[in-house]
């Protein structure tokens, strides 16, 4: 009898323990679920506030991104580079440094001629022009292209301006001509017959207009865009802007004015512009030089990928990254 009572008490005790354990276990599970949910929400929030690399066309760059580092530039560097905008509204405030200009006759190839000995161009632009003329010659065995104008100083440009004014012709004032950058070139056609005329993209000469973007050049003043450039179409005037910008500008029927304005949408911490050119992929973005009272500007550049930086001659920089 005593043993039977003891067994009944033990059974009641076990049932009591089981009854108490069920809600305790349920409570532990509930707390774990709530904690996990809160952690997930917090993680999602942190990801939204500090996004890492998303898809390539909308990559976001934050100051702490380990792929990028700060480069300090002089504020005056916004007036330098292959993408600077020079027109009647944007004065060229820099001067080409000695090392950036090269005498054309010093390194030109045999596939074109120049109007005068001593003419100069931006060194990088000239090297790419040489490559373009080599390509033209390989296609047509023709040497009739001549550079009629390259770098022009501000003083010389003012002389040209006054001469044009006397003859009711258009010419930019000194300080407002692309030729002062050394990045622009005017072409003429001088065949062996002795007849000469300005470049027009007809017949075989259309090859230059159709292929110039491969070498970083654009036809700067295209037909039907004078409302954007302020200049009527000049078929003979080509401007070096670099690869891949020349491709994008031409393919999308833009002027340099329109392209640089569009780049404001691709500011740092915003999406980047993805461009493919010459079988390579690039990312392009804009950084505004915010503090006008500061002598330096923070520019974020990749730590490992090749890149170039150009000012826009207005308010900031365009960074081009080769992927």
PDB file of C-alpha atoms in Angstrom:
ATOM      1  CA  UNK A   1       0.000   0.000   0.000  1.00  0.00           C
ATOM      2  CA  UNK A   2       2.792   2.397   0.879  1.00  0.00           C
ATOM      3  CA  UNK A   3       4.623   1.521  -2.327  1.00  0.00           C
ATOM      4  CA  UNK A   4       1.457   2.074  -4.370  1.00  0.00           C
ATOM      5  CA  UNK A   5       0.893   5.534  -2.828  1.00  0.00           C
ATOM      6  CA  UNK A   6       4.479   6.481  -3.445  1.00  0.00           C
ATOM      7  CA  UNK A   7       4.164   5.518  -7.129  1.00  0.00           C
ATOM      8  CA  UNK A   8       0.972   7.637  -7.472  1.00  0.00           C
ATOM      9  CA  UNK A   9       2.678  10.610  -5.942  1.00  0.00           C
ATOM     10  CA  UNK A  10       5.629  10.228  -8.342  1.00  0.00           C
ATOM     11  CA  UNK A  11       3.276  10.074 -11.333  1.00  0.00           C
ATOM     12  CA  UNK A  12       1.455  13.204 -10.178  1.00  0.00           C
ATOM     13  CA  UNK A  13       4.814  14.947  -9.713  1.00  0.00           C
ATOM     14  CA  UNK A  14       5.995  13.998 -13.211  1.00  0.00           C
ATOM     15  CA  UNK A  15       2.751  15.261 -14.710  1.00  0.00           C
ATOM     16  CA  UNK A  16       3.149  18.515 -12.821  1.00  0.00           C
ATOM     17  CA  UNK A  17       6.676  18.970 -14.089  1.00  0.00           C
ATOM     18  CA  UNK A  18       5.544  18.233 -17.674  1.00  0.00           C
ATOM     19  CA  UNK A  19       2.678  20.683 -17.362  1.00  0.00           C
ATOM     20  CA  UNK A  20       5.014  23.420 -16.173  1.00  0.00           C
ATOM     21  CA  UNK A  21       7.711  22.707 -18.777  1.00  0.00           C
ATOM     22  CA  UNK A  22       5.417  23.060 -21.824  1.00  0.00           C
ATOM     23  CA  UNK A  23       4.673  26.791 -21.389  1.00  0.00           C
ATOM     24  CA  UNK A  24       8.324  27.452 -20.423  1.00  0.00           C
ATOM     25  CA  UNK A  25       9.567  25.804 -23.636  1.00  0.00           C
ATOM     26  CA  UNK A  26       6.913  27.639 -25.664  1.00  0.00           C
ATOM     27  CA  UNK A  27       8.005  30.926 -24.088  1.00  0.00           C
ATOM     28  CA  UNK A  28      11.682  30.249 -24.925  1.00  0.00           C
ATOM     29  CA  UNK A  29      10.781  29.444 -28.535  1.00  0.00           C
ATOM     30  CA  UNK A  30       8.667  32.603 -28.801  1.00  0.00           C
ATOM     31  CA  UNK A  31      11.480  34.774 -27.441  1.00  0.00           C
ATOM     32  CA  UNK A  32      13.934  33.202 -29.911  1.00  0.00           C
ATOM     33  CA  UNK A  33      11.603  33.861 -32.843  1.00  0.00           C
ATOM     34  CA  UNK A  34      11.068  37.500 -31.821  1.00  0.00           C
ATOM     35  CA  UNK A  35      14.807  38.052 -31.302  1.00  0.00           C
ATOM     36  CA  UNK A  36      15.601  36.517 -34.696  1.00  0.00           C
ATOM     37  CA  UNK A  37      12.974  38.677 -36.398  1.00  0.00           C
ATOM     38  CA  UNK A  38      14.299  41.859 -34.792  1.00  0.00           C
ATOM     39  CA  UNK A  39      17.834  40.960 -35.779  1.00  0.00           C
ATOM     40  CA  UNK A  40      16.760  40.384 -39.356  1.00  0.00           C
ATOM     41  CA  UNK A  41      14.919  43.723 -39.455  1.00  0.00           C
ATOM     42  CA  UNK A  42      17.957  45.484 -38.020  1.00  0.00           C
ATOM     43  CA  UNK A  43      20.238  43.825 -40.566  1.00  0.00           C
ATOM     44  CA  UNK A  44      17.904  44.858 -43.393  1.00  0.00           C
ATOM     45  CA  UNK A  45      17.824  48.407 -42.118  1.00  0.00           C
ATOM     46  CA  UNK A  46      21.618  48.553 -41.861  1.00  0.00           C
ATOM     47  CA  UNK A  47      21.941  47.190 -45.390  1.00  0.00           C
ATOM     48  CA  UNK A  48      19.550  49.839 -46.692  1.00  0.00           C
ATOM     49  CA  UNK A  49      21.394  52.617 -44.887  1.00  0.00           C
ATOM     50  CA  UNK A  50      24.864  51.340 -45.794  1.00  0.00           C
ATOM     51  CA  UNK A  51      24.460  49.601 -49.140  1.00  0.00           C
ATOM     52  CA  UNK A  52      27.352  47.619 -50.508  1.00  0.00           C
ATOM     53  CA  UNK A  53      27.906  47.102 -54.212  1.00  0.00           C
ATOM     54  CA  UNK A  54      24.608  46.515 -55.984  1.00  0.00           C
ATOM     55  CA  UNK A  55      24.218  45.878 -59.688  1.00  0.00           C
ATOM     56  CA  UNK A  56      26.868  47.515 -61.857  1.00  0.00           C
ATOM     57  CA  UNK A  57      24.551  50.144 -63.346  1.00  0.00           C
ATOM     58  CA  UNK A  58      23.498  51.475 -59.939  1.00  0.00           C
ATOM     59  CA  UNK A  59      26.571  50.937 -57.807  1.00  0.00           C
ATOM     60  CA  UNK A  60      26.598  53.114 -54.697  1.00  0.00           C
ATOM     61  CA  UNK A  61      29.819  54.425 -53.244  1.00  0.00           C
ATOM     62  CA  UNK A  62      30.082  55.393 -49.597  1.00  0.00           C
ATOM     63  CA  UNK A  63      33.016  56.973 -47.838  1.00  0.00           C
ATOM     64  CA  UNK A  64      33.797  53.758 -46.015  1.00  0.00           C
ATOM     65  CA  UNK A  65      33.757  51.532 -49.079  1.00  0.00           C
ATOM     66  CA  UNK A  66      37.041  49.567 -48.908  1.00  0.00           C
ATOM     67  CA  UNK A  67      37.295  49.480 -52.726  1.00  0.00           C
ATOM     68  CA  UNK A  68      37.800  53.256 -52.890  1.00  0.00           C
ATOM     69  CA  UNK A  69      40.136  55.737 -51.333  1.00  0.00           C
ATOM     70  CA  UNK A  70      40.379  59.507 -51.038  1.00  0.00           C
ATOM     71  CA  UNK A  71      42.601  61.473 -53.395  1.00  0.00           C
ATOM     72  CA  UNK A  72      43.093  65.170 -52.704  1.00  0.00           C
ATOM     73  CA  UNK A  73      43.173  67.458 -55.722  1.00  0.00           C
ATOM     74  CA  UNK A  74      43.696  71.176 -56.042  1.00  0.00           C
ATOM     75  CA  UNK A  75      40.466  73.014 -56.696  1.00  0.00           C
ATOM     76  CA  UNK A  76      42.138  74.627 -59.715  1.00  0.00           C
ATOM     77  CA  UNK A  77      42.394  71.141 -61.265  1.00  0.00           C
ATOM     78  CA  UNK A  78      38.747  71.446 -62.351  1.00  0.00           C
ATOM     79  CA  UNK A  79      40.128  73.565 -65.216  1.00  0.00           C
ATOM     80  CA  UNK A  80      42.335  70.743 -66.516  1.00  0.00           C
ATOM     81  CA  UNK A  81      41.725  67.480 -68.351  1.00  0.00           C
ATOM     82  CA  UNK A  82      40.424  66.038 -71.606  1.00  0.00           C
ATOM     83  CA  UNK A  83      36.761  66.720 -70.695  1.00  0.00           C
ATOM     84  CA  UNK A  84      36.953  70.423 -69.891  1.00  0.00           C
ATOM     85  CA  UNK A  85      34.168  72.458 -71.483  1.00  0.00           C
ATOM     86  CA  UNK A  86      35.339  75.625 -73.251  1.00  0.00           C
ATOM     87  CA  UNK A  87      32.782  77.775 -75.052  1.00  0.00           C
ATOM     88  CA  UNK A  88      31.403  81.318 -75.017  1.00  0.00           C
ATOM     89  CA  UNK A  89      30.002  80.696 -71.516  1.00  0.00           C
ATOM     90  CA  UNK A  90      32.955  78.803 -70.042  1.00  0.00           C
ATOM     91  CA  UNK A  91      36.270  80.611 -70.196  1.00  0.00           C
ATOM     92  CA  UNK A  92      39.446  78.572 -70.263  1.00  0.00           C
ATOM     93  CA  UNK A  93      41.110  79.638 -67.017  1.00  0.00           C
ATOM     94  CA  UNK A  94      44.165  77.385 -67.135  1.00  0.00           C
ATOM     95  CA  UNK A  95      47.135  77.270 -69.463  1.00  0.00           C
ATOM     96  CA  UNK A  96      48.520  74.056 -70.928  1.00  0.00           C
ATOM     97  CA  UNK A  97      51.649  73.084 -69.044  1.00  0.00           C
ATOM     98  CA  UNK A  98      54.818  72.726 -71.096  1.00  0.00           C
ATOM     99  CA  UNK A  99      54.846  68.958 -70.735  1.00  0.00           C
ATOM    100  CA  UNK A 100      51.241  68.648 -71.943  1.00  0.00           C
ATOM    101  CA  UNK A 101      51.963  70.299 -75.328  1.00  0.00           C
ATOM    102  CA  UNK A 102      54.110  68.744 -78.025  1.00  0.00           C
ATOM    103  CA  UNK A 103      55.295  70.084 -81.352  1.00  0.00           C
ATOM    104  CA  UNK A 104      53.306  68.146 -83.935  1.00  0.00           C
ATOM    105  CA  UNK A 105      56.268  67.828 -86.287  1.00  0.00           C
ATOM    106  CA  UNK A 106      58.300  66.217 -83.481  1.00  0.00           C
ATOM    107  CA  UNK A 107      56.247  63.022 -83.269  1.00  0.00           C
ATOM    108  CA  UNK A 108      53.886  63.042 -86.254  1.00  0.00           C
ATOM    109  CA  UNK A 109      53.825  60.058 -88.587  1.00  0.00           C
ATOM    110  CA  UNK A 110      53.999  60.175 -92.392  1.00  0.00           C
ATOM    111  CA  UNK A 111      50.273  59.759 -93.018  1.00  0.00           C
ATOM    112  CA  UNK A 112      49.263  63.438 -92.860  1.00  0.00           C
ATOM    113  CA  UNK A 113      50.778  66.900 -93.140  1.00  0.00           C
ATOM    114  CA  UNK A 114      50.671  70.132 -91.134  1.00  0.00           C
ATOM    115  CA  UNK A 115      50.173  73.675 -92.352  1.00  0.00           C
ATOM    116  CA  UNK A 116      53.075  75.181 -90.404  1.00  0.00           C
ATOM    117  CA  UNK A 117      56.193  73.926 -88.673  1.00  0.00           C
ATOM    118  CA  UNK A 118      55.988  74.613 -84.947  1.00  0.00           C
ATOM    119  CA  UNK A 119      52.296  73.820 -84.550  1.00  0.00           C
ATOM    120  CA  UNK A 120      51.454  72.151 -81.232  1.00  0.00           C
ATOM    121  CA  UNK A 121      48.832  69.852 -79.739  1.00  0.00           C
ATOM    122  CA  UNK A 122      48.134  68.237 -76.398  1.00  0.00           C
ATOM    123  CA  UNK A 123      50.527  65.279 -76.261  1.00  0.00           C
ATOM    124  CA  UNK A 124      47.930  62.586 -75.542  1.00  0.00           C
ATOM    125  CA  UNK A 125      45.551  63.976 -78.159  1.00  0.00           C
ATOM    126  CA  UNK A 126      48.357  64.079 -80.715  1.00  0.00           C
ATOM    127  CA  UNK A 127      49.370  60.463 -80.089  1.00  0.00           C
ATOM    128  CA  UNK A 128      45.779  59.356 -80.638  1.00  0.00           C
ATOM    129  CA  UNK A 129      45.505  61.528 -83.746  1.00  0.00           C
ATOM    130  CA  UNK A 130      48.593  59.796 -85.123  1.00  0.00           C
ATOM    131  CA  UNK A 131      46.912  56.429 -84.559  1.00  0.00           C
ATOM    132  CA  UNK A 132      43.775  57.647 -86.327  1.00  0.00           C
ATOM    133  CA  UNK A 133      45.723  58.859 -89.355  1.00  0.00           C
ATOM    134  CA  UNK A 134      47.569  55.539 -89.459  1.00  0.00           C
ATOM    135  CA  UNK A 135      44.209  53.773 -89.565  1.00  0.00           C
ATOM    136  CA  UNK A 136      42.977  56.050 -92.351  1.00  0.00           C
ATOM    137  CA  UNK A 137      46.093  55.406 -94.412  1.00  0.00           C
ATOM    138  CA  UNK A 138      45.832  51.643 -93.946  1.00  0.00           C
ATOM    139  CA  UNK A 139      42.285  51.821 -95.265  1.00  0.00           C
ATOM    140  CA  UNK A 140      42.822  54.112 -98.276  1.00  0.00           C
ATOM    141  CA  UNK A 141      46.600  54.611 -98.778  1.00  0.00           C
ATOM    142  CA  UNK A 142      45.853  58.348 -98.662  1.00  0.00           C
ATOM    143  CA  UNK A 143      47.988  61.133 -97.138  1.00  0.00           C
ATOM    144  CA  UNK A 144      45.912  64.145 -98.143  1.00  0.00           C
ATOM    145  CA  UNK A 145      44.713  65.115 -94.650  1.00  0.00           C
ATOM    146  CA  UNK A 146      46.354  68.216 -93.234  1.00  0.00           C
ATOM    147  CA  UNK A 147      46.136  69.789 -89.775  1.00  0.00           C
ATOM    148  CA  UNK A 148      45.322  73.426 -90.412  1.00  0.00           C
ATOM    149  CA  UNK A 149      44.932  74.460 -86.758  1.00  0.00           C
ATOM    150  CA  UNK A 150      46.065  73.000 -83.457  1.00  0.00           C
ATOM    151  CA  UNK A 151      46.991  74.843 -80.268  1.00  0.00           C
ATOM    152  CA  UNK A 152      46.368  78.598 -80.377  1.00  0.00           C
ATOM    153  CA  UNK A 153      47.403  81.007 -77.606  1.00  0.00           C
ATOM    154  CA  UNK A 154      44.952  83.529 -76.155  1.00  0.00           C
ATOM    155  CA  UNK A 155      46.769  86.437 -77.830  1.00  0.00           C
ATOM    156  CA  UNK A 156      46.723  84.763 -81.227  1.00  0.00           C
ATOM    157  CA  UNK A 157      43.062  83.875 -80.749  1.00  0.00           C
ATOM    158  CA  UNK A 158      42.219  87.526 -80.154  1.00  0.00           C
ATOM    159  CA  UNK A 159      43.943  88.412 -83.432  1.00  0.00           C
ATOM    160  CA  UNK A 160      41.819  85.816 -85.222  1.00  0.00           C
ATOM    161  CA  UNK A 161      38.716  87.148 -83.443  1.00  0.00           C
ATOM    162  CA  UNK A 162      39.333  90.718 -84.593  1.00  0.00           C
ATOM    163  CA  UNK A 163      40.030  89.603 -88.163  1.00  0.00           C
ATOM    164  CA  UNK A 164      36.806  87.626 -88.223  1.00  0.00           C
ATOM    165  CA  UNK A 165      34.895  90.579 -86.780  1.00  0.00           C
ATOM    166  CA  UNK A 166      36.121  92.835 -89.585  1.00  0.00           C
ATOM    167  CA  UNK A 167      34.829  90.336 -92.123  1.00  0.00           C
ATOM    168  CA  UNK A 168      31.515  89.638 -90.368  1.00  0.00           C
ATOM    169  CA  UNK A 169      32.628  86.093 -89.552  1.00  0.00           C
ATOM    170  CA  UNK A 170      32.380  84.112 -86.310  1.00  0.00           C
ATOM    171  CA  UNK A 171      35.401  83.434 -84.150  1.00  0.00           C
ATOM    172  CA  UNK A 172      35.744  82.936 -80.393  1.00  0.00           C
ATOM    173  CA  UNK A 173      37.495  85.533 -78.287  1.00  0.00           C
ATOM    174  CA  UNK A 174      40.759  84.741 -76.601  1.00  0.00           C
ATOM    175  CA  UNK A 175      39.998  82.634 -73.542  1.00  0.00           C
ATOM    176  CA  UNK A 176      36.882  81.070 -75.037  1.00  0.00           C
ATOM    177  CA  UNK A 177      38.335  78.898 -77.783  1.00  0.00           C
ATOM    178  CA  UNK A 178      38.939  75.160 -77.527  1.00  0.00           C
ATOM    179  CA  UNK A 179      42.140  75.613 -79.505  1.00  0.00           C
ATOM    180  CA  UNK A 180      43.765  77.108 -76.407  1.00  0.00           C
ATOM    181  CA  UNK A 181      43.495  73.728 -74.681  1.00  0.00           C
ATOM    182  CA  UNK A 182      45.545  71.962 -77.331  1.00  0.00           C
ATOM    183  CA  UNK A 183      42.817  69.319 -77.475  1.00  0.00           C
ATOM    184  CA  UNK A 184      41.163  70.594 -80.664  1.00  0.00           C
ATOM    185  CA  UNK A 185      42.254  70.219 -84.248  1.00  0.00           C
ATOM    186  CA  UNK A 186      40.963  71.584 -87.557  1.00  0.00           C
ATOM    187  CA  UNK A 187      41.439  69.488 -90.681  1.00  0.00           C
ATOM    188  CA  UNK A 188      41.872  70.355 -94.316  1.00  0.00           C
ATOM    189  CA  UNK A 189      42.235  68.203 -97.417  1.00  0.00           C
ATOM    190  CA  UNK A 190      45.296  68.797 -99.591  1.00  0.00           C
ATOM    191  CA  UNK A 191      45.580  66.188-102.333  1.00  0.00           C
ATOM    192  CA  UNK A 192      48.578  65.893-104.662  1.00  0.00           C
ATOM    193  CA  UNK A 193      46.702  67.832-107.339  1.00  0.00           C
ATOM    194  CA  UNK A 194      47.361  71.011-105.373  1.00  0.00           C
ATOM    195  CA  UNK A 195      43.670  71.786-104.874  1.00  0.00           C
ATOM    196  CA  UNK A 196      42.833  72.372-101.223  1.00  0.00           C
ATOM    197  CA  UNK A 197      39.625  72.608 -99.214  1.00  0.00           C
ATOM    198  CA  UNK A 198      38.373  72.119 -95.686  1.00  0.00           C
ATOM    199  CA  UNK A 199      37.504  68.677 -94.436  1.00  0.00           C
ATOM    200  CA  UNK A 200      34.010  67.460 -95.334  1.00  0.00           C
ATOM    201  CA  UNK A 201      32.976  63.888 -94.432  1.00  0.00           C
ATOM    202  CA  UNK A 202      32.300  62.757 -97.999  1.00  0.00           C
ATOM    203  CA  UNK A 203      33.318  59.544 -99.722  1.00  0.00           C
ATOM    204  CA  UNK A 204      36.533  58.109 -98.263  1.00  0.00           C
ATOM    205  CA  UNK A 205      36.920  61.064 -95.890  1.00  0.00           C
ATOM    206  CA  UNK A 206      33.773  59.982 -94.069  1.00  0.00           C
ATOM    207  CA  UNK A 207      35.985  57.286 -92.505  1.00  0.00           C
ATOM    208  CA  UNK A 208      37.433  59.861 -90.116  1.00  0.00           C
ATOM    209  CA  UNK A 209      34.053  60.998 -88.818  1.00  0.00           C
ATOM    210  CA  UNK A 210      32.831  57.405 -88.563  1.00  0.00           C
ATOM    211  CA  UNK A 211      35.923  56.094 -86.773  1.00  0.00           C
ATOM    212  CA  UNK A 212      37.237  59.053 -84.773  1.00  0.00           C
ATOM    213  CA  UNK A 213      35.533  57.874 -81.573  1.00  0.00           C
ATOM    214  CA  UNK A 214      37.780  54.791 -81.505  1.00  0.00           C
ATOM    215  CA  UNK A 215      40.656  57.183 -80.968  1.00  0.00           C
ATOM    216  CA  UNK A 216      38.895  59.427 -78.429  1.00  0.00           C
ATOM    217  CA  UNK A 217      37.780  62.230 -80.796  1.00  0.00           C
ATOM    218  CA  UNK A 218      34.362  63.710 -81.511  1.00  0.00           C
ATOM    219  CA  UNK A 219      33.134  66.044 -84.223  1.00  0.00           C
ATOM    220  CA  UNK A 220      32.672  68.904 -81.805  1.00  0.00           C
ATOM    221  CA  UNK A 221      30.123  71.056 -83.639  1.00  0.00           C
ATOM    222  CA  UNK A 222      27.713  68.681 -85.411  1.00  0.00           C
ATOM    223  CA  UNK A 223      24.933  69.816 -87.679  1.00  0.00           C
ATOM    224  CA  UNK A 224      21.674  70.730 -85.958  1.00  0.00           C
ATOM    225  CA  UNK A 225      23.236  71.314 -82.530  1.00  0.00           C
ATOM    226  CA  UNK A 226      24.123  75.003 -82.648  1.00  0.00           C
ATOM    227  CA  UNK A 227      21.477  75.723 -79.993  1.00  0.00           C
ATOM    228  CA  UNK A 228      23.562  73.612 -77.593  1.00  0.00           C
ATOM    229  CA  UNK A 229      27.087  74.546 -78.663  1.00  0.00           C
ATOM    230  CA  UNK A 230      26.535  78.154 -79.732  1.00  0.00           C
ATOM    231  CA  UNK A 231      28.485  77.372 -82.906  1.00  0.00           C
ATOM    232  CA  UNK A 232      27.165  76.397 -86.322  1.00  0.00           C
ATOM    233  CA  UNK A 233      28.324  73.060 -87.667  1.00  0.00           C
ATOM    234  CA  UNK A 234      32.067  72.912 -88.295  1.00  0.00           C
ATOM    235  CA  UNK A 235      32.718  69.651 -90.070  1.00  0.00           C
ATOM    236  CA  UNK A 236      36.475  70.189 -89.939  1.00  0.00           C
ATOM    237  CA  UNK A 237      36.736  70.699 -86.154  1.00  0.00           C
ATOM    238  CA  UNK A 238      37.515  67.648 -84.020  1.00  0.00           C
ATOM    239  CA  UNK A 239      38.025  67.553 -80.282  1.00  0.00           C
ATOM    240  CA  UNK A 240      39.778  64.975 -78.138  1.00  0.00           C
ATOM    241  CA  UNK A 241      37.681  63.926 -75.122  1.00  0.00           C
ATOM    242  CA  UNK A 242      39.111  60.443 -74.586  1.00  0.00           C
ATOM    243  CA  UNK A 243      37.769  56.932 -74.603  1.00  0.00           C
ATOM    244  CA  UNK A 244      35.036  55.939 -73.740  1.00  0.00           C
ATOM    245  CA  UNK A 245      33.427  59.397 -73.696  1.00  0.00           C
ATOM    246  CA  UNK A 246      33.761  59.918 -77.442  1.00  0.00           C
ATOM    247  CA  UNK A 247      31.834  56.702 -78.112  1.00  0.00           C
ATOM    248  CA  UNK A 248      29.012  57.552 -75.725  1.00  0.00           C
ATOM    249  CA  UNK A 249      28.674  61.152 -76.930  1.00  0.00           C
ATOM    250  CA  UNK A 250      28.509  60.155 -80.585  1.00  0.00           C
ATOM    251  CA  UNK A 251      26.285  57.097 -80.182  1.00  0.00           C
ATOM    252  CA  UNK A 252      23.756  59.114 -78.205  1.00  0.00           C
ATOM    253  CA  UNK A 253      23.873  62.176 -80.487  1.00  0.00           C
ATOM    254  CA  UNK A 254      25.070  64.465 -77.705  1.00  0.00           C
ATOM    255  CA  UNK A 255      27.272  67.511 -77.634  1.00  0.00           C
ATOM    256  CA  UNK A 256      29.970  67.917 -75.010  1.00  0.00           C
ATOM    257  CA  UNK A 257      27.694  70.446 -73.305  1.00  0.00           C
ATOM    258  CA  UNK A 258      24.866  67.913 -73.063  1.00  0.00           C
ATOM    259  CA  UNK A 259      27.139  65.096 -71.952  1.00  0.00           C
ATOM    260  CA  UNK A 260      28.691  67.018 -69.069  1.00  0.00           C
ATOM    261  CA  UNK A 261      25.274  68.217 -67.939  1.00  0.00           C
ATOM    262  CA  UNK A 262      23.979  64.637 -68.058  1.00  0.00           C
ATOM    263  CA  UNK A 263      26.919  63.460 -65.927  1.00  0.00           C
ATOM    264  CA  UNK A 264      25.524  65.432 -62.988  1.00  0.00           C
ATOM    265  CA  UNK A 265      23.001  62.583 -62.629  1.00  0.00           C
ATOM    266  CA  UNK A 266      25.852  60.158 -62.065  1.00  0.00           C
ATOM    267  CA  UNK A 267      27.291  61.819 -58.998  1.00  0.00           C
ATOM    268  CA  UNK A 268      29.334  59.987 -56.375  1.00  0.00           C
ATOM    269  CA  UNK A 269      27.004  58.049 -53.981  1.00  0.00           C
ATOM    270  CA  UNK A 270      24.569  57.762 -56.894  1.00  0.00           C
ATOM    271  CA  UNK A 271      24.502  55.338 -59.818  1.00  0.00           C
ATOM    272  CA  UNK A 272      27.435  55.229 -62.225  1.00  0.00           C
ATOM    273  CA  UNK A 273      27.353  55.458 -66.000  1.00  0.00           C
ATOM    274  CA  UNK A 274      28.344  52.137 -67.596  1.00  0.00           C
ATOM    275  CA  UNK A 275      29.984  52.426 -71.008  1.00  0.00           C
ATOM    276  CA  UNK A 276      31.551  49.844 -73.319  1.00  0.00           C
ATOM    277  CA  UNK A 277      34.137  51.011 -75.836  1.00  0.00           C
ATOM    278  CA  UNK A 278      36.845  49.272 -77.860  1.00  0.00           C
ATOM    279  CA  UNK A 279      35.991  45.924 -76.205  1.00  0.00           C
ATOM    280  CA  UNK A 280      36.484  47.362 -72.712  1.00  0.00           C
ATOM    281  CA  UNK A 281      33.974  48.239 -69.991  1.00  0.00           C
ATOM    282  CA  UNK A 282      34.071  51.467 -68.019  1.00  0.00           C
ATOM    283  CA  UNK A 283      32.284  53.152 -65.134  1.00  0.00           C
ATOM    284  CA  UNK A 284      32.037  56.938 -65.140  1.00  0.00           C
ATOM    285  CA  UNK A 285      30.910  59.202 -62.311  1.00  0.00           C
ATOM    286  CA  UNK A 286      30.954  62.859 -61.288  1.00  0.00           C
ATOM    287  CA  UNK A 287      32.223  64.506 -58.114  1.00  0.00           C
ATOM    288  CA  UNK A 288      31.257  68.082 -57.354  1.00  0.00           C
ATOM    289  CA  UNK A 289      33.853  70.413 -55.904  1.00  0.00           C
ATOM    290  CA  UNK A 290      31.568  71.691 -53.159  1.00  0.00           C
ATOM    291  CA  UNK A 291      33.512  74.083 -50.938  1.00  0.00           C
ATOM    292  CA  UNK A 292      34.502  77.119 -53.004  1.00  0.00           C
ATOM    293  CA  UNK A 293      36.588  78.436 -50.107  1.00  0.00           C
ATOM    294  CA  UNK A 294      38.762  75.331 -49.914  1.00  0.00           C
ATOM    295  CA  UNK A 295      41.975  74.903 -51.905  1.00  0.00           C
ATOM    296  CA  UNK A 296      41.540  71.139 -52.099  1.00  0.00           C
ATOM    297  CA  UNK A 297      38.809  68.698 -53.124  1.00  0.00           C
ATOM    298  CA  UNK A 298      38.264  65.118 -51.929  1.00  0.00           C
ATOM    299  CA  UNK A 299      37.900  62.761 -54.855  1.00  0.00           C
ATOM    300  CA  UNK A 300      37.058  59.086 -54.401  1.00  0.00           C
ATOM    301  CA  UNK A 301      38.990  56.780 -56.703  1.00  0.00           C
ATOM    302  CA  UNK A 302      39.354  52.979 -56.950  1.00  0.00           C
ATOM    303  CA  UNK A 303      42.250  51.355 -55.138  1.00  0.00           C
ATOM    304  CA  UNK A 304      43.029  48.761 -57.794  1.00  0.00           C
ATOM    305  CA  UNK A 305      41.342  49.557 -61.134  1.00  0.00           C
ATOM    306  CA  UNK A 306      42.992  51.940 -63.635  1.00  0.00           C
ATOM    307  CA  UNK A 307      41.277  55.328 -63.725  1.00  0.00           C
ATOM    308  CA  UNK A 308      41.561  58.841 -65.125  1.00  0.00           C
ATOM    309  CA  UNK A 309      40.380  62.155 -63.677  1.00  0.00           C
ATOM    310  CA  UNK A 310      39.334  65.205 -65.649  1.00  0.00           C
ATOM    311  CA  UNK A 311      37.948  68.518 -64.546  1.00  0.00           C
ATOM    312  CA  UNK A 312      34.917  69.897 -66.382  1.00  0.00           C
ATOM    313  CA  UNK A 313      36.070  73.557 -66.294  1.00  0.00           C
ATOM    314  CA  UNK A 314      33.035  74.463 -64.218  1.00  0.00           C
ATOM    315  CA  UNK A 315      32.350  72.817 -60.880  1.00  0.00           C
ATOM    316  CA  UNK A 316      33.781  69.350 -60.538  1.00  0.00           C
ATOM    317  CA  UNK A 317      35.489  66.231 -61.832  1.00  0.00           C
ATOM    318  CA  UNK A 318      34.663  63.273 -64.043  1.00  0.00           C
ATOM    319  CA  UNK A 319      36.268  59.985 -62.970  1.00  0.00           C
ATOM    320  CA  UNK A 320      36.563  57.203 -65.549  1.00  0.00           C
ATOM    321  CA  UNK A 321      37.282  53.708 -64.234  1.00  0.00           C
ATOM    322  CA  UNK A 322      38.375  50.807 -66.408  1.00  0.00           C
ATOM    323  CA  UNK A 323      36.755  47.639 -65.120  1.00  0.00           C
TER     324      UNK A 323
END
